[in-house]
Coordinates of C-alpha atoms in Angstrom, one line a residue:
X1 CA 232.1 177.6 96.4
X2 CA 228.5 177.5 95.0
X3 CA 228.1 175.3 92.0
X4 CA 226.4 176.9 89.1
X5 CA 223.7 175.1 87.2
X6 CA 222.4 176.1 83.7
X7 CA 218.9 177.4 83.4
X8 CA 216.6 175.0 81.5
X9 CA 215.2 175.8 78.0
X10 CA 211.9 174.1 78.7
X11 CA 210.5 172.9 75.4
X12 CA 207.7 171.0 77.0
X13 CA 206.3 174.1 78.7
X14 CA 206.6 176.2 75.5
X15 CA 205.0 173.5 73.3
X16 CA 202.1 173.3 75.7
X17 CA 201.7 177.1 75.5
X18 CA 201.8 177.0 71.7
X19 CA 199.2 174.3 71.6
X20 CA 196.9 176.3 73.9
X21 CA 197.2 179.3 71.6
X22 CA 196.5 177.2 68.5
X23 CA 193.5 175.5 70.1
X24 CA 192.0 179.0 70.9
X25 CA 192.6 180.2 67.4
X26 CA 191.1 177.1 65.8
X27 CA 188.0 177.3 68.0
X28 CA 187.5 180.9 66.9
X29 CA 188.1 180.3 63.2
X30 CA 186.5 177.0 62.6
X31 CA 182.9 178.3 62.5
X32 CA 183.9 180.9 59.8
X33 CA 185.9 178.5 57.7
X34 CA 183.5 175.6 58.1
X35 CA 186.1 172.9 58.8
X36 CA 189.0 172.3 61.2
X37 CA 192.6 172.2 59.9
X38 CA 193.6 168.7 58.7
X39 CA 196.9 166.8 59.0
X40 CA 197.7 163.4 57.3
X41 CA 200.6 161.4 58.7
X42 CA 201.5 158.4 56.6
X43 CA 203.3 155.5 58.2
X44 CA 204.5 152.3 56.6
X45 CA 205.3 149.1 58.5
X46 CA 205.5 148.6 62.2
X47 CA 208.6 150.3 63.5
X48 CA 207.7 150.7 67.3
X49 CA 209.5 154.1 67.6
X50 CA 207.6 155.4 64.5
X51 CA 204.3 154.1 65.9
X52 CA 205.0 156.0 69.2
X53 CA 205.8 159.2 67.3
X54 CA 202.7 158.9 65.1
X55 CA 200.4 158.3 68.0
X56 CA 202.0 161.3 69.8
X57 CA 201.4 163.5 66.8
X58 CA 197.8 162.4 66.5
X59 CA 197.1 163.0 70.2
X60 CA 198.6 166.5 69.8
X61 CA 196.3 167.1 66.8
X62 CA 193.3 166.1 68.8
X63 CA 194.3 168.4 71.7
X64 CA 194.3 171.5 69.5
X65 CA 191.4 170.6 67.2
X66 CA 193.3 169.5 64.1
X67 CA 191.6 166.6 62.3
X68 CA 193.8 163.6 61.6
X69 CA 193.7 161.9 58.2
X70 CA 196.6 159.5 58.9
X71 CA 197.0 156.2 57.1
X72 CA 199.0 153.2 58.3
X73 CA 200.2 151.0 55.4
X74 CA 201.6 147.5 55.7
X75 CA 205.4 147.0 55.3
X76 CA 205.1 145.5 51.7
X77 CA 203.3 148.6 50.4
X78 CA 204.7 149.7 47.0
X79 CA 206.2 153.1 46.0
X80 CA 203.3 153.5 43.5
X81 CA 200.6 152.9 46.1
X82 CA 202.1 155.5 48.4
X83 CA 202.5 158.0 45.6
X84 CA 198.8 157.4 44.8
X85 CA 197.9 158.1 48.4
X86 CA 199.9 161.3 48.5
X87 CA 198.3 162.5 45.2
X88 CA 194.8 161.9 46.7
X89 CA 195.7 163.9 49.8
X90 CA 197.2 166.7 47.7
X91 CA 193.7 167.1 46.1
X92 CA 191.8 166.7 49.4
X93 CA 190.6 170.1 50.5
X94 CA 190.2 169.0 54.1
X95 CA 193.9 168.2 54.4
X96 CA 196.3 171.1 55.0
X97 CA 199.4 169.2 55.9
X98 CA 201.0 165.9 54.8
X99 CA 203.8 164.1 56.5
X100 CA 205.6 160.8 55.7
X101 CA 206.9 159.3 58.9
X102 CA 210.6 158.2 58.6
X103 CA 212.3 155.8 58.5
X104 CA 210.6 153.9 55.7
X105 CA 211.2 150.2 54.8
X106 CA 214.3 149.7 52.6
X107 CA 212.5 149.1 49.4
X108 CA 210.9 152.6 49.4
X109 CA 212.5 155.8 48.2
X110 CA 211.8 158.4 50.9
X111 CA 213.2 161.4 48.8
X112 CA 211.1 160.6 45.8
X113 CA 208.0 160.3 48.0
X114 CA 208.8 163.7 49.6
X115 CA 208.9 165.3 46.2
X116 CA 205.3 164.1 45.6
X117 CA 203.9 166.2 48.4
X118 CA 202.6 169.5 47.3
X119 CA 205.0 172.2 48.7
X120 CA 202.0 174.1 50.3
X121 CA 201.0 170.9 52.2
X122 CA 204.6 170.0 53.2
X123 CA 204.0 170.0 57.0
X124 CA 207.6 168.8 57.6
X125 CA 209.1 171.7 55.6
X126 CA 211.5 169.4 53.8
X127 CA 210.3 169.7 50.2
X128 CA 213.0 171.2 47.9
X129 CA 210.7 174.2 47.1
X130 CA 210.5 175.0 50.8
X131 CA 214.2 174.4 51.4
X132 CA 214.8 176.8 48.5
X133 CA 212.6 179.4 50.0
X134 CA 214.5 179.2 53.3
X135 CA 217.8 179.5 51.3
X136 CA 216.5 182.6 49.6
X137 CA 215.0 184.1 52.8
X138 CA 211.4 183.9 51.4
X139 CA 208.3 182.9 53.3
X140 CA 207.5 179.2 53.2
X141 CA 207.0 176.2 55.5
X142 CA 210.1 175.6 57.7
X143 CA 211.5 172.3 58.9
X144 CA 209.9 171.5 62.2
X145 CA 212.9 170.7 64.4
X146 CA 215.1 173.7 63.4
X147 CA 212.0 176.0 63.6
X148 CA 211.4 174.6 67.0
X149 CA 214.9 175.4 68.1
X150 CA 214.6 179.0 66.8
X151 CA 211.2 179.4 68.6
X152 CA 212.7 178.2 71.9
X153 CA 215.7 180.6 71.6
X154 CA 213.2 183.4 70.9
X155 CA 211.0 182.6 73.8
X156 CA 213.9 182.8 76.2
X157 CA 215.0 186.1 74.5
X158 CA 218.5 184.7 73.7
X159 CA 220.2 187.3 71.5
X160 CA 221.5 185.8 68.2
X161 CA 222.7 188.9 66.3
X162 CA 226.4 188.9 65.9
X163 CA 226.8 185.8 68.2
X164 CA 229.0 182.8 67.3
X165 CA 226.6 179.9 66.7
X166 CA 228.0 176.4 66.0
X167 CA 225.8 173.7 64.6
X168 CA 227.2 170.2 65.2
X169 CA 225.7 168.1 62.4
X170 CA 224.9 168.7 58.8
X171 CA 221.7 166.7 58.1
X172 CA 219.0 167.9 55.8
X173 CA 216.6 167.4 58.7
X174 CA 218.3 169.6 61.2
X175 CA 221.9 170.9 60.7
X176 CA 221.6 172.5 57.2
X177 CA 218.3 174.3 57.7
X178 CA 219.1 175.4 61.2
X179 CA 222.4 176.9 60.0
X180 CA 220.4 178.9 57.4
X181 CA 217.8 180.1 60.1
X182 CA 220.6 181.2 62.4
X183 CA 222.2 183.1 59.5
X184 CA 218.9 184.8 58.8
X185 CA 218.9 185.9 62.5
X186 CA 222.3 187.6 62.0
X187 CA 224.3 185.0 63.9
X188 CA 227.8 184.1 62.7
X189 CA 227.5 180.4 61.9
X190 CA 229.9 177.5 61.9
X191 CA 228.8 174.0 60.8
X192 CA 230.9 171.2 62.3
X193 CA 230.5 167.5 61.7
X194 CA 232.2 164.1 62.1
X195 CA 235.1 165.0 59.7
X196 CA 235.8 168.3 61.4
X197 CA 239.3 168.5 62.9
X198 CA 239.8 169.5 66.5
X199 CA 236.1 169.6 67.3
X200 CA 236.6 170.8 70.9
X201 CA 238.4 173.9 69.6
X202 CA 235.4 174.7 67.3
X203 CA 232.7 174.0 69.9
X204 CA 234.5 175.9 72.7
X205 CA 234.3 179.1 70.6
X206 CA 230.5 179.0 70.4
X207 CA 228.2 181.4 72.2
X208 CA 225.3 179.2 71.0
X209 CA 226.1 175.5 70.5
X210 CA 223.6 173.2 68.9
X211 CA 224.3 169.4 69.0
X212 CA 222.5 167.3 66.3
X213 CA 224.8 164.3 65.6
X214 CA 223.0 161.4 67.2
X215 CA 226.0 160.3 69.4
X216 CA 225.0 159.8 73.0
X217 CA 226.5 162.3 75.5
X218 CA 229.3 163.3 73.1
X219 CA 229.5 166.9 74.2
X220 CA 231.3 167.2 77.5
X221 CA 231.9 170.3 79.7
X222 CA 235.4 170.7 78.3
X223 CA 233.9 171.3 74.9
X224 CA 231.6 174.1 76.0
X225 CA 232.4 177.8 76.4
X226 CA 231.5 179.0 80.0
X227 CA 228.2 180.9 79.8
X228 CA 227.2 179.4 76.4
X229 CA 223.6 178.5 75.4
X230 CA 223.6 174.7 74.6
X231 CA 220.7 173.2 72.6
X232 CA 220.6 169.4 72.5
X233 CA 218.7 168.1 69.5
X234 CA 220.0 164.5 70.0
X235 CA 217.7 161.7 71.2
X236 CA 219.5 158.4 71.9
X237 CA 218.3 155.3 73.8
X238 CA 221.1 153.8 75.9
X239 CA 221.1 150.7 78.1
X240 CA 223.1 150.6 81.3
X241 CA 224.9 147.5 82.7
X242 CA 221.8 146.5 84.6
X243 CA 219.8 146.4 81.3
X244 CA 217.8 149.5 82.0
X245 CA 217.3 151.8 79.1
X246 CA 216.9 155.6 79.1
X247 CA 216.9 158.5 76.7
X248 CA 219.9 160.8 76.6
X249 CA 220.9 163.6 74.2
X250 CA 224.1 164.3 72.4
X251 CA 225.2 166.4 75.4
X252 CA 226.4 165.1 78.7
X253 CA 223.8 167.0 80.7
X254 CA 225.2 166.7 84.2
X255 CA 228.7 168.0 83.3
X256 CA 227.6 170.7 80.8
X257 CA 225.0 172.0 83.2
X258 CA 227.9 173.2 85.4
X259 CA 229.3 175.3 82.5
X260 CA 226.5 176.5 80.3
X261 CA 224.1 179.4 81.0
X262 CA 221.1 177.8 79.3
X263 CA 220.6 174.1 78.4
X264 CA 217.8 172.0 76.9
X265 CA 216.9 168.8 78.8
X266 CA 216.4 165.4 77.0
X267 CA 213.6 164.5 77.0
X268 CA 211.5 167.7 77.3
X269 CA 213.6 170.1 75.3
X270 CA 213.6 170.1 71.5
X271 CA 211.3 167.0 71.0
X272 CA 208.0 168.6 72.1
X273 CA 208.9 171.7 70.0
X274 CA 209.2 169.6 66.8
X275 CA 205.6 168.5 67.3
X276 CA 204.4 172.0 68.1
X277 CA 205.9 173.3 64.9
X278 CA 204.3 170.5 62.9
X279 CA 200.9 171.7 64.3
X280 CA 201.9 175.4 63.6
X281 CA 202.8 174.6 60.0
X282 CA 199.5 172.8 59.4
X283 CA 197.7 175.8 60.9
X284 CA 199.7 178.3 58.8
X285 CA 198.6 176.4 55.6
X286 CA 195.0 176.3 56.9
X287 CA 195.1 180.1 57.3
X288 CA 196.6 180.7 53.9
X289 CA 194.0 178.5 52.1
X290 CA 191.2 180.3 53.8
X291 CA 192.4 183.9 53.0

């Protein structure tokens, strides 16, 4: 009997397409507007994963023609110094988007800093004003990772209306906003999490299953409805017995690929889409400012 393998939801390819489109639009608009779009990524300390993410974002900006106004602060930077830097960027007309790279050192209050960013420059879509607009179905900047998931589903013409969608994870970064976006698209949404009882019964009912819990390869084939669409938001570094490390998602890719109809790879699925949506948010603000 022929073994079935899920079709890939290729976030890397779609992110490259979005970047090409943005680059073309920016090239066309910049002479009229007199400046490129601008994004400021603020990083504190020397977390190697954060440094890699920030340099990736800056490379993506350069590729599409977005100017980077990033700042790298030493670990001992105070809350007041960071707030001052954000207020300066809020006033800077060259800057359309501001992003604070998480995690921050323990002595800093990330939520309080996020509140300092002007909602119109909130490139990450996490400010309470933008979250409130999502809740109310109003236009506003959307959280990058969930927006990236929705864009990926749209690209592959995956129907959402009336479908059973289960979001595994309830974080403010992914789970909660994504549940709202799916509701907006007329899906019937279940949010499951670490305290949910009989998780497999919940996930097995999903036409669209989105895993965002940060637990390596937690979702097995037995937890997935045959023919489901499975989106893996997790990114976990694991080390094998030989000491080699690799990135895996929250989904056991090899086993689930035999059951699902569509599946995102890790890496190369949701990750590149997050960066593409960050660029898209910055560009959207740039357009709004210039109208």
